[in-house]
Tab-separated table of C-alpha atoms in Angstrom:
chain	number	residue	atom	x	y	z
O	27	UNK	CA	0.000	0.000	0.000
O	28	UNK	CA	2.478	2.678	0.965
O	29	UNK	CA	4.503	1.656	-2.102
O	30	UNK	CA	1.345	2.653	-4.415
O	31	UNK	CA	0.499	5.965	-2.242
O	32	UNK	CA	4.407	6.655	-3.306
O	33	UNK	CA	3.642	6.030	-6.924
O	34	UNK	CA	0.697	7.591	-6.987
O	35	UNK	CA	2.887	11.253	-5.145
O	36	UNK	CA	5.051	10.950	-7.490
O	37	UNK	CA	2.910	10.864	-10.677
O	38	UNK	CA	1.035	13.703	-9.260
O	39	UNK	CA	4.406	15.711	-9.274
O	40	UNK	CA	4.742	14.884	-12.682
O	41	UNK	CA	1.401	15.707	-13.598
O	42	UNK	CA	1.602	19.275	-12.201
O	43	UNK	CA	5.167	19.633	-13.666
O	44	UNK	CA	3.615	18.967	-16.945
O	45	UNK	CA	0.691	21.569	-16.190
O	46	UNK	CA	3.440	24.188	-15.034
O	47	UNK	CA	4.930	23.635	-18.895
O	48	UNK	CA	1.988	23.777	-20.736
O	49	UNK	CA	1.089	27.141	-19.206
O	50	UNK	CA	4.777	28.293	-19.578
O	51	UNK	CA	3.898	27.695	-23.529
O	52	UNK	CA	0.336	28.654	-23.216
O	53	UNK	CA	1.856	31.874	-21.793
O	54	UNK	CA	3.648	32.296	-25.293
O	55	UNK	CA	0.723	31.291	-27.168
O	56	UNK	CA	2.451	27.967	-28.130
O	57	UNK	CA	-0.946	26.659	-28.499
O	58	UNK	CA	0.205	22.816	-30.093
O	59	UNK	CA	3.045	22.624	-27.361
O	60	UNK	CA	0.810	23.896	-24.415
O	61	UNK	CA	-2.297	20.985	-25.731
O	62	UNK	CA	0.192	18.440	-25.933
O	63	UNK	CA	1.629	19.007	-22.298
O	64	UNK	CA	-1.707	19.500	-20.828
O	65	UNK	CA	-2.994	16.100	-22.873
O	66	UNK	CA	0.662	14.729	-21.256
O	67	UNK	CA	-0.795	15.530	-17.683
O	68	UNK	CA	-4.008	14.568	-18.520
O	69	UNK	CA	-2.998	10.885	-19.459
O	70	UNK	CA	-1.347	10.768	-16.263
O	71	UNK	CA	-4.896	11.127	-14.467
O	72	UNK	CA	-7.196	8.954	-16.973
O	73	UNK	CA	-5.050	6.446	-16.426
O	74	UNK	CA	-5.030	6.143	-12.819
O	75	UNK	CA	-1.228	7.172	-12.212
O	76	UNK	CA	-2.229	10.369	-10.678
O	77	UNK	CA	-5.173	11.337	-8.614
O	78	UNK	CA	-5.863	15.156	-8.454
O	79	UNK	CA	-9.903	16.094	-8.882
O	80	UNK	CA	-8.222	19.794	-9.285
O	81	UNK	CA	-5.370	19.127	-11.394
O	82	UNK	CA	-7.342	17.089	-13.716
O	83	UNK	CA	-10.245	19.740	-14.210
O	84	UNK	CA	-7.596	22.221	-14.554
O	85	UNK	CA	-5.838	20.854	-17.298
O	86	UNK	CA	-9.258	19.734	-19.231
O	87	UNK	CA	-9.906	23.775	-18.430
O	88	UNK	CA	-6.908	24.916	-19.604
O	89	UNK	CA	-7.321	22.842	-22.623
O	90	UNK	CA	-10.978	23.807	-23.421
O	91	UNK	CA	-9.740	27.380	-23.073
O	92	UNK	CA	-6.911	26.755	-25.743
O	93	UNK	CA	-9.985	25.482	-27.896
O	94	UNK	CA	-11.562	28.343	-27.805
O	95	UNK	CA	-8.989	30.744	-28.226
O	96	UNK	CA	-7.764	29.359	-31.544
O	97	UNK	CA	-11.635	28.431	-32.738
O	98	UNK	CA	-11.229	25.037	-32.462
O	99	UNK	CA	-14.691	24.375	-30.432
O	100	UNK	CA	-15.460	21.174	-32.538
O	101	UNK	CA	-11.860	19.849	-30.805
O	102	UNK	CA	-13.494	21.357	-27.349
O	103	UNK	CA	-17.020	19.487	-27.267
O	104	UNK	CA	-15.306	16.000	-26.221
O	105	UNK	CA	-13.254	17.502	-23.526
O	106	UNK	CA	-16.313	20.041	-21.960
O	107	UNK	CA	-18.795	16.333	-21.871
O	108	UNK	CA	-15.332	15.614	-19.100
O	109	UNK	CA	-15.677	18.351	-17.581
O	110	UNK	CA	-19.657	17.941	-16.182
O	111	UNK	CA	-18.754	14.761	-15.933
């Protein structure tokens, strides 16, 4: 058990590392770098590795956000059906 609660820590720090980088690029307006380190993060909670209700809705956020910035709403609709989820 305290081996998986370890695990589990740990891919959390990862997770939020990769949520600190995508806003670093989101910050730049590196839209395809920012949705592919906030989809990096994401994996990490769909998955089971990490389990953060907050970090997870904030990178599905962040990510809708992106969406809408560039227009891309179709690419949006999956990820907001998450989101009330």
């Amino acid at each position: 058990q305290r081996v998986k609660g370890e695990a589990t820590a740990a891919a959390e720090v990862q997770a939020s590392e990769l949520i600190k980088e995508a806003n670093r690029a989101r910050d730049r307006e590196a839209w395809s770098a920012a949705l592919a380190k906030y989809a990096e993060a994401l994996a990490h909670y769909s998955d089971g590795r990490a389990n953060s209700d907050y970090g997870q809705l904030y990178a599905l956020y962040s990510t809708l956000w992106i969406h809408g910035q560039t227009g891309n709403v179709r690419e949006g609709l999956p990820l907001a059906r998450r989101v009330l989820e």
